[in-house]
Tab-separated table of C-alpha atoms in Angstrom:
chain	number	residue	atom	x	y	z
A	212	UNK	CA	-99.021	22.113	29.518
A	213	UNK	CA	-98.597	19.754	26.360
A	214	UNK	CA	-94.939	19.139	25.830
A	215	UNK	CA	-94.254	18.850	21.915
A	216	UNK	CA	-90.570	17.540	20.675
A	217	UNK	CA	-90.046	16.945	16.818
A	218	UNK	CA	-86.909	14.745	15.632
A	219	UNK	CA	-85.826	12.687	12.256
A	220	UNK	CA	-86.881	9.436	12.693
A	221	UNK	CA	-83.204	7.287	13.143
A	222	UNK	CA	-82.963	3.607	12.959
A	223	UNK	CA	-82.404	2.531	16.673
A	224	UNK	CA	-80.870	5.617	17.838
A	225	UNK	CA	-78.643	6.577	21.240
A	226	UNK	CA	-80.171	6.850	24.309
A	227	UNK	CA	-80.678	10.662	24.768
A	228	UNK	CA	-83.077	9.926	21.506
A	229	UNK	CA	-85.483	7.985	23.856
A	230	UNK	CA	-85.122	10.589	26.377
A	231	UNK	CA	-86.381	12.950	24.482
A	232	UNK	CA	-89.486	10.784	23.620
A	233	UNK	CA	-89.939	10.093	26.860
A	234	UNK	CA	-89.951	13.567	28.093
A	235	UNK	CA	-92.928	14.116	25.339
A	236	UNK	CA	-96.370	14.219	25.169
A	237	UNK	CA	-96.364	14.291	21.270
A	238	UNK	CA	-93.652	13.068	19.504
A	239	UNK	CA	-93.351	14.213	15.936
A	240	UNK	CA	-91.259	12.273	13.267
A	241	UNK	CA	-89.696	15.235	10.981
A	242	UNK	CA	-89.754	13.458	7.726
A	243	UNK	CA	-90.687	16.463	5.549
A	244	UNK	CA	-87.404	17.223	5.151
A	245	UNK	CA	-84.559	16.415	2.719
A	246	UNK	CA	-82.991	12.595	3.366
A	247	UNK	CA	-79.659	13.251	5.183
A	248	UNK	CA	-77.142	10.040	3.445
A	249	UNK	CA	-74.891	10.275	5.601
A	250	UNK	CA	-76.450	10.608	8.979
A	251	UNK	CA	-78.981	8.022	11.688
A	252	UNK	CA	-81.947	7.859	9.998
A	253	UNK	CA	-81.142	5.013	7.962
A	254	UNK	CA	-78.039	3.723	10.277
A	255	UNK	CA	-77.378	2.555	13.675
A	256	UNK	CA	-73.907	2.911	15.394
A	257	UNK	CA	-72.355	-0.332	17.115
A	258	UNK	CA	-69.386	-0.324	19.219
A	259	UNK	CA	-65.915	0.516	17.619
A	260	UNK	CA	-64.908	3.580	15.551
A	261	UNK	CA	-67.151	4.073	12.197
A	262	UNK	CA	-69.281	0.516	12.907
A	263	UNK	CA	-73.207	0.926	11.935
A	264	UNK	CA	-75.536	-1.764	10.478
A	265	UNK	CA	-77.061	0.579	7.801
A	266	UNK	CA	-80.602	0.186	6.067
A	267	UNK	CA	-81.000	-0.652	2.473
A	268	UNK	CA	-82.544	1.475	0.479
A	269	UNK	CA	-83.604	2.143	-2.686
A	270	UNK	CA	-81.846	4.896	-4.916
A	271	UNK	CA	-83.852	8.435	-5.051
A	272	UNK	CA	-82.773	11.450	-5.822
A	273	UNK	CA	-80.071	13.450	-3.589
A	274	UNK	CA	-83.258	16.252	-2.837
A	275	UNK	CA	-85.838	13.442	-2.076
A	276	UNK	CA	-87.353	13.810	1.146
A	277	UNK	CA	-86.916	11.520	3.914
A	278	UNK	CA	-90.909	10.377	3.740
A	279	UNK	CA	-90.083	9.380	0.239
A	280	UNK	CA	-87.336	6.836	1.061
A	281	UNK	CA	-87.835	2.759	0.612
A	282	UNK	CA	-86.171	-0.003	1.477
A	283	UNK	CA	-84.498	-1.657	-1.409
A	284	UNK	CA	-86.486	-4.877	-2.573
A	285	UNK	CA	-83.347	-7.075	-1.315
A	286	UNK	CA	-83.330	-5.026	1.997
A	287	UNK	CA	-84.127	-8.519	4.199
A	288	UNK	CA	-81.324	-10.463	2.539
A	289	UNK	CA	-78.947	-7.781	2.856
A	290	UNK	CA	-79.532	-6.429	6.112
A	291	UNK	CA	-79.989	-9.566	8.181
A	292	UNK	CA	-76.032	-10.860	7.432
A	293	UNK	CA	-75.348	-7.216	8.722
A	294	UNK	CA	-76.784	-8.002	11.960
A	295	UNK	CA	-73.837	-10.616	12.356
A	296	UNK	CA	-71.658	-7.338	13.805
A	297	UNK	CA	-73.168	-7.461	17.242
A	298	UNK	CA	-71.410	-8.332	19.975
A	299	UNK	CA	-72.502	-11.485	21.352
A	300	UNK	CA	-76.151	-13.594	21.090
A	301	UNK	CA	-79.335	-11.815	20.388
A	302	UNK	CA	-81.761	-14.124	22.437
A	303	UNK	CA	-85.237	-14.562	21.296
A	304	UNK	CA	-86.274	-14.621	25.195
A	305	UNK	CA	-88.282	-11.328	26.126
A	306	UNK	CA	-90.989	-9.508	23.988
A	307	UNK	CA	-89.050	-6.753	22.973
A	308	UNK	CA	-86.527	-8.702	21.671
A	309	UNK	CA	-88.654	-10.946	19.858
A	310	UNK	CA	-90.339	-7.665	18.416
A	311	UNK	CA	-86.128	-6.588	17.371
A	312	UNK	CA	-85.680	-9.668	15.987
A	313	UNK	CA	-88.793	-9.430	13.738
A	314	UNK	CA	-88.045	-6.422	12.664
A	315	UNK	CA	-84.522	-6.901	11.510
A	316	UNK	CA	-86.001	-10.236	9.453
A	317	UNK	CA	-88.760	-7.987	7.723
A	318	UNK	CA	-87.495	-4.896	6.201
A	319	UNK	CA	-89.654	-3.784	3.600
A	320	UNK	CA	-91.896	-0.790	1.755
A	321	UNK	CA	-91.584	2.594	3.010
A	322	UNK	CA	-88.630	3.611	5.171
A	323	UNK	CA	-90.982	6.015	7.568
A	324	UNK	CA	-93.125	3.412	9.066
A	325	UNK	CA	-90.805	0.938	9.136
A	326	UNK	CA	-88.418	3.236	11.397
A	327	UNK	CA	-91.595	4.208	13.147
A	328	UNK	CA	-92.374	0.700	14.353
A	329	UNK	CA	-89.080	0.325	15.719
A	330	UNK	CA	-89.505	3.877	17.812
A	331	UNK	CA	-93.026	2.400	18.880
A	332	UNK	CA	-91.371	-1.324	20.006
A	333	UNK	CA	-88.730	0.258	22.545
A	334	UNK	CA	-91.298	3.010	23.456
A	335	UNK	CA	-94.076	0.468	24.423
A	336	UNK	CA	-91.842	-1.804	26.255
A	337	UNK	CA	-90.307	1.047	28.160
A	338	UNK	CA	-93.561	2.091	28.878
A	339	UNK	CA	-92.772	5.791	27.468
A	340	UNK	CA	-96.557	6.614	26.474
A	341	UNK	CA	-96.300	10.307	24.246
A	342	UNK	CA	-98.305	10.199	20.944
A	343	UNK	CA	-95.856	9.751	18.252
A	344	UNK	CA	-97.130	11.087	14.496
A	345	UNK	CA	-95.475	12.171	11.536
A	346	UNK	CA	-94.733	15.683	10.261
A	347	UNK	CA	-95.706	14.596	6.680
A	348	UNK	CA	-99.309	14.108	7.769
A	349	UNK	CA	-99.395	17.925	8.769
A	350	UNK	CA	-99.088	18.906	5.282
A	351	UNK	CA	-97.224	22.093	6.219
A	352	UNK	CA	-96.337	25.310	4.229
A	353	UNK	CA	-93.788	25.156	1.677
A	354	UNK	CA	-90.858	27.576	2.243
A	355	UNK	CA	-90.656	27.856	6.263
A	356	UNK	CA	-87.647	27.784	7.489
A	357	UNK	CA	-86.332	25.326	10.148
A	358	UNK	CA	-87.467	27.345	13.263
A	359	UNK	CA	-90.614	28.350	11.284
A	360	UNK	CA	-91.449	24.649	10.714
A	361	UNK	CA	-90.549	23.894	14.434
A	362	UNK	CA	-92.999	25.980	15.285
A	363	UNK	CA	-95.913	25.268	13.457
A	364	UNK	CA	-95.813	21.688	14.163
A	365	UNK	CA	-96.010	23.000	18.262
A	366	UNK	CA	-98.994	25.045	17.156
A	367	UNK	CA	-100.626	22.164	15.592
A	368	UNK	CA	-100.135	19.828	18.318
A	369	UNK	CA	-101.877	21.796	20.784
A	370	UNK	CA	-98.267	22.359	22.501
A	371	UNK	CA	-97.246	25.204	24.866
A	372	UNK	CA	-93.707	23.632	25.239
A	373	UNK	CA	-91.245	22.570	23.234
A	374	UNK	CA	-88.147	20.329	24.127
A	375	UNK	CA	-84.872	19.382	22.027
A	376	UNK	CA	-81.984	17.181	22.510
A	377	UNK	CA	-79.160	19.583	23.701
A	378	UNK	CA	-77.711	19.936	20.687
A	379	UNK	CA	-79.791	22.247	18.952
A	380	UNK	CA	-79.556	25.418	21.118
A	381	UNK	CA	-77.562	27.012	18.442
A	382	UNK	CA	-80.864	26.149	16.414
A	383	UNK	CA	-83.728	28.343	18.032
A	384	UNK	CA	-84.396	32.095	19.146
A	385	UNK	CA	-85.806	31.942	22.977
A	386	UNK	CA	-87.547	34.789	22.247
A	387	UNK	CA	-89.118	33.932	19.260
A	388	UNK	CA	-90.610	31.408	21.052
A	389	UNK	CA	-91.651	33.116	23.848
A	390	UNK	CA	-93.806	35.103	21.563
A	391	UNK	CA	-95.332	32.655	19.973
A	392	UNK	CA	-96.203	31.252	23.599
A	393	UNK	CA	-94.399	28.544	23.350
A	394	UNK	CA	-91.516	27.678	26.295
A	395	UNK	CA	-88.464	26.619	24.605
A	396	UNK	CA	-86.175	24.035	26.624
A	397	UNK	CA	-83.228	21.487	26.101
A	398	UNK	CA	-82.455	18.183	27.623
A	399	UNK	CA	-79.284	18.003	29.578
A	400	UNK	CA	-76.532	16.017	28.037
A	401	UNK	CA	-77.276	12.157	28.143
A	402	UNK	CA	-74.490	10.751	30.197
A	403	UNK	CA	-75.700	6.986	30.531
A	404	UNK	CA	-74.409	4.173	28.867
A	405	UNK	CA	-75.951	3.312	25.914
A	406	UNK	CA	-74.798	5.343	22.646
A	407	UNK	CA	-74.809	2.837	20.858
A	408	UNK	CA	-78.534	0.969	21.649
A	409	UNK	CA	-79.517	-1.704	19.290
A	410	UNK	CA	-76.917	-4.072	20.977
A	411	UNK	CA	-78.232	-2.813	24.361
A	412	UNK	CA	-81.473	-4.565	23.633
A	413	UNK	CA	-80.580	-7.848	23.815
A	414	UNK	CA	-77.819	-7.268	26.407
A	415	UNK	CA	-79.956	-5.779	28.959
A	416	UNK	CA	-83.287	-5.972	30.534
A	417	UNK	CA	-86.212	-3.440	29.915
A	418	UNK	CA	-85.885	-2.278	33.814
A	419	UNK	CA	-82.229	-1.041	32.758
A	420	UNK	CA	-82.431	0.639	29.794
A	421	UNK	CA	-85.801	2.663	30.925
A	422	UNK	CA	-83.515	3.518	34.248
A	423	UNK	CA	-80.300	4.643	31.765
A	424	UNK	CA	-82.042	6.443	29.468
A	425	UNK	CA	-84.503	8.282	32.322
A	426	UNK	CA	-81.211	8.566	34.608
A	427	UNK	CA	-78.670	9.175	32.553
């Protein structure tokens, strides 16, 4: 059975995010869809009511899709002062948070593989080891609809199950699936700790964060 989950790509998301790339074998980045402005993918929450260190971008259109998106040519100098909101030091002292720190220095080109590499630094040093790809690559049919796209990219993958974050049950038809021989399921509610996980990188060590995000 090849497990198949498909999410927007979100700068340093929550930690039922991970879980759901951990529960994959393929992971597909949905970025043939329209940019949301106002939601993760170019924003990550801290801790305290409407906090987020938020990407810079360049302007597009409102339509543009979120594979089209850059970071703004100033993105380094304006994002690293951002970075002043954590809470506390951001030691340079493990791998992964040498990789973080790197990352928030260098913002530049194209927002997709930029928010790709930082899925790929926590998934590496978490040891989470599903194939992660983009939806763009597939080159899929124009006018599908959400559940119609969903299920396509499973087809293409090879997958016989796919897996969502808990919040989109509303989204899909079970039986619709089930035709299509595809097993539909949803994560339970993440419960652990971290909704708010850039700061949780340099706060705590890989062994915790695999165990909250796995556990919780």
């Amino acid at each position: 059975m090849t497990t198949v989950a498909v999410m927007q790509p979100y700068f340093f998301p929550y930690g039922g995010y991970y879980r759901l790339l951990a529960a994959a074998d393929v992971f597909v980045i949905l970025d043939c869809v329209q940019f949301p402005r106002r939601g993760r993918v170019h924003r990550s929450s801290l801790p305290g009511a409407g906090r987020w260190i938020t990407l810079p971008l360049e302007p597009a259109p409102r339509d543009s899709l979120i594979s089209a998106m850059r970071l703004a040519p100033d993105a380094a100098g304006r994002l690293w002062p951002q970075c002043r909101k954590l809470p506390g030091p951001m030691p340079a002292d493990t791998p992964l948070r040498r990789a973080v720190l790197d990352l928030l220095q260098t913002p530049e080109g194209a927002l997709v593989p930029y928010l790709e590499r930082s899925l790929r630094i926590v998934a590496e040093a978490l040891g989470f080891d599903g194939r992660i790809c983009r939806g763009s690559d597939l080159e899929l049919p124009a006018g599908l609809t959400a559940q119609e796209r969903i299920l396509e990219i499973v087809r293409r993958q090879g997958g016989t199950r796919y897996i969502n974050a808990p919040g989109g049950t509303a989204l899909y038809d079970r039986a619709v699936f089930s035709r299509a021989g595809i097993d539909l399921n949803f994560l339970p509610p993440y419960t652990g700790k971290h909704t708010c996980f850039l700061p949780a990188l340099f706060e705590r060590t890989v062994a915790e964060l695999r165990a909250d995000i796995l556990e919780g």
